[in-house]
């Protein structure tokens, strides 16, 4: 199992970024996925969940309406479209595979840094 | 949202110590509780899921317990690689939440 995030970088407040997570080593279309972020020196914050088929999405209130999760099972890829970015969105963003009845995140990517600053 | 608290938020311990961390939810989450370890500068790793099931490859010195609102993570004999931050996570609600983390450092 391998998850590789990309697309992070420095962006001004109000700007946009699109993160990608490339999955390999497992049947991506059969698994739910999560985005989790971690601000500098802070704890883990769940961002979103997407079902295996992409039809069900749950998002943290802190990102609702600004960060949009999607997936393309034909490309084994997960995405996070980040709009109207705020300074407080600065974090390392991880994609993680969700497994089983408790939707545990059993595999994580290495993370991609997003910095929102003027 | 379901709020998760952990205690203590930090603790100092020595190699060989028995350590217990508590995680509490502000409403019942049944057994939908997972534990993660994050070593400094590293990616979080799943330790325990469904409150008490050890994830594949995790040493047996780790154990979890509890149900409902109160949960524990115990490390029976602390090893050098166990100095890290530990997070609980509830997945009972569609709005998943993590606890604030408990950092274990060297006494």
PDB file of C-alpha atoms in Angstrom, chain B residues 34-99:
ATOM      1  CA  UNK B  34      -8.985   4.136  17.423  1.00  0.00           C
ATOM      2  CA  UNK B  35      -5.519   4.940  18.751  1.00  0.00           C
ATOM      3  CA  UNK B  36      -2.584   6.330  16.758  1.00  0.00           C
ATOM      4  CA  UNK B  37       1.061   6.892  17.530  1.00  0.00           C
ATOM      5  CA  UNK B  38       3.026   9.743  16.012  1.00  0.00           C
ATOM      6  CA  UNK B  39       6.747   9.834  16.532  1.00  0.00           C
ATOM      7  CA  UNK B  40       8.435  13.254  16.172  1.00  0.00           C
ATOM      8  CA  UNK B  41       8.556  14.313  12.546  1.00  0.00           C
ATOM      9  CA  UNK B  42       6.833  11.154  11.366  1.00  0.00           C
ATOM     10  CA  UNK B  43       3.499  10.121   9.931  1.00  0.00           C
ATOM     11  CA  UNK B  44       0.817   8.893  12.359  1.00  0.00           C
ATOM     12  CA  UNK B  45       0.497   5.138  12.631  1.00  0.00           C
ATOM     13  CA  UNK B  46      -2.519   3.087  13.633  1.00  0.00           C
ATOM     14  CA  UNK B  47      -2.028   1.154  16.846  1.00  0.00           C
ATOM     15  CA  UNK B  48      -5.422  -0.050  17.972  1.00  0.00           C
ATOM     16  CA  UNK B  49      -8.883  -0.017  16.434  1.00  0.00           C
ATOM     17  CA  UNK B  50     -12.348  -0.845  17.704  1.00  0.00           C
ATOM     18  CA  UNK B  51     -11.120   0.139  21.169  1.00  0.00           C
ATOM     19  CA  UNK B  52      -9.136  -3.018  21.813  1.00  0.00           C
ATOM     20  CA  UNK B  53      -7.991  -4.716  18.585  1.00  0.00           C
ATOM     21  CA  UNK B  54      -4.295  -4.508  17.875  1.00  0.00           C
ATOM     22  CA  UNK B  55      -3.445  -3.425  14.332  1.00  0.00           C
ATOM     23  CA  UNK B  56      -1.262  -5.805  12.356  1.00  0.00           C
ATOM     24  CA  UNK B  57       2.406  -5.609  13.288  1.00  0.00           C
ATOM     25  CA  UNK B  58       1.872  -3.610  16.477  1.00  0.00           C
ATOM     26  CA  UNK B  59       3.783  -5.041  19.453  1.00  0.00           C
ATOM     27  CA  UNK B  60       1.758  -6.844  22.082  1.00  0.00           C
ATOM     28  CA  UNK B  61       2.945  -4.472  24.818  1.00  0.00           C
ATOM     29  CA  UNK B  62       0.244  -2.124  23.519  1.00  0.00           C
ATOM     30  CA  UNK B  63      -3.318  -2.781  24.614  1.00  0.00           C
ATOM     31  CA  UNK B  64      -6.576  -0.912  24.545  1.00  0.00           C
ATOM     32  CA  UNK B  65      -9.766  -1.117  26.511  1.00  0.00           C
ATOM     33  CA  UNK B  66     -13.067   0.500  27.256  1.00  0.00           C
ATOM     34  CA  UNK B  67     -16.368   1.158  25.565  1.00  0.00           C
ATOM     35  CA  UNK B  68     -19.056   3.780  25.654  1.00  0.00           C
ATOM     36  CA  UNK B  69     -17.345   6.958  26.806  1.00  0.00           C
ATOM     37  CA  UNK B  70     -14.166   5.874  28.581  1.00  0.00           C
ATOM     38  CA  UNK B  71     -11.164   4.244  26.963  1.00  0.00           C
ATOM     39  CA  UNK B  72      -7.575   3.443  27.820  1.00  0.00           C
ATOM     40  CA  UNK B  73      -4.336   2.804  25.983  1.00  0.00           C
ATOM     41  CA  UNK B  74      -1.744   0.918  27.978  1.00  0.00           C
ATOM     42  CA  UNK B  75       1.898   0.285  27.181  1.00  0.00           C
ATOM     43  CA  UNK B  76       3.017  -2.519  29.442  1.00  0.00           C
ATOM     44  CA  UNK B  77       6.773  -1.944  29.284  1.00  0.00           C
ATOM     45  CA  UNK B  78       7.797   1.281  27.613  1.00  0.00           C
ATOM     46  CA  UNK B  79      10.480   0.935  24.941  1.00  0.00           C
ATOM     47  CA  UNK B  80      12.741   3.690  23.548  1.00  0.00           C
ATOM     48  CA  UNK B  81      10.742   3.844  20.318  1.00  0.00           C
ATOM     49  CA  UNK B  82       7.521   4.463  22.259  1.00  0.00           C
ATOM     50  CA  UNK B  83       8.396   8.044  23.179  1.00  0.00           C
ATOM     51  CA  UNK B  84       5.873   9.747  20.970  1.00  0.00           C
ATOM     52  CA  UNK B  85       2.477  11.434  20.933  1.00  0.00           C
ATOM     53  CA  UNK B  86      -0.638   9.289  21.101  1.00  0.00           C
ATOM     54  CA  UNK B  87      -4.025  10.297  19.730  1.00  0.00           C
ATOM     55  CA  UNK B  88      -7.416   8.744  20.197  1.00  0.00           C
ATOM     56  CA  UNK B  89     -10.004   9.126  17.439  1.00  0.00           C
ATOM     57  CA  UNK B  90     -13.722   8.518  17.415  1.00  0.00           C
ATOM     58  CA  UNK B  91     -15.392   7.341  14.233  1.00  0.00           C
ATOM     59  CA  UNK B  92     -18.862   6.809  15.693  1.00  0.00           C
ATOM     60  CA  UNK B  93     -20.058  10.090  14.254  1.00  0.00           C
ATOM     61  CA  UNK B  94     -19.837  11.046  10.599  1.00  0.00           C
ATOM     62  CA  UNK B  95     -17.903  14.051  11.899  1.00  0.00           C
ATOM     63  CA  UNK B  96     -14.766  12.303  13.048  1.00  0.00           C
ATOM     64  CA  UNK B  97     -12.769  13.860  15.859  1.00  0.00           C
ATOM     65  CA  UNK B  98      -9.373  13.277  17.399  1.00  0.00           C
ATOM     66  CA  UNK B  99      -8.327  13.792  20.964  1.00  0.00           C
TER      67      UNK B  99
END
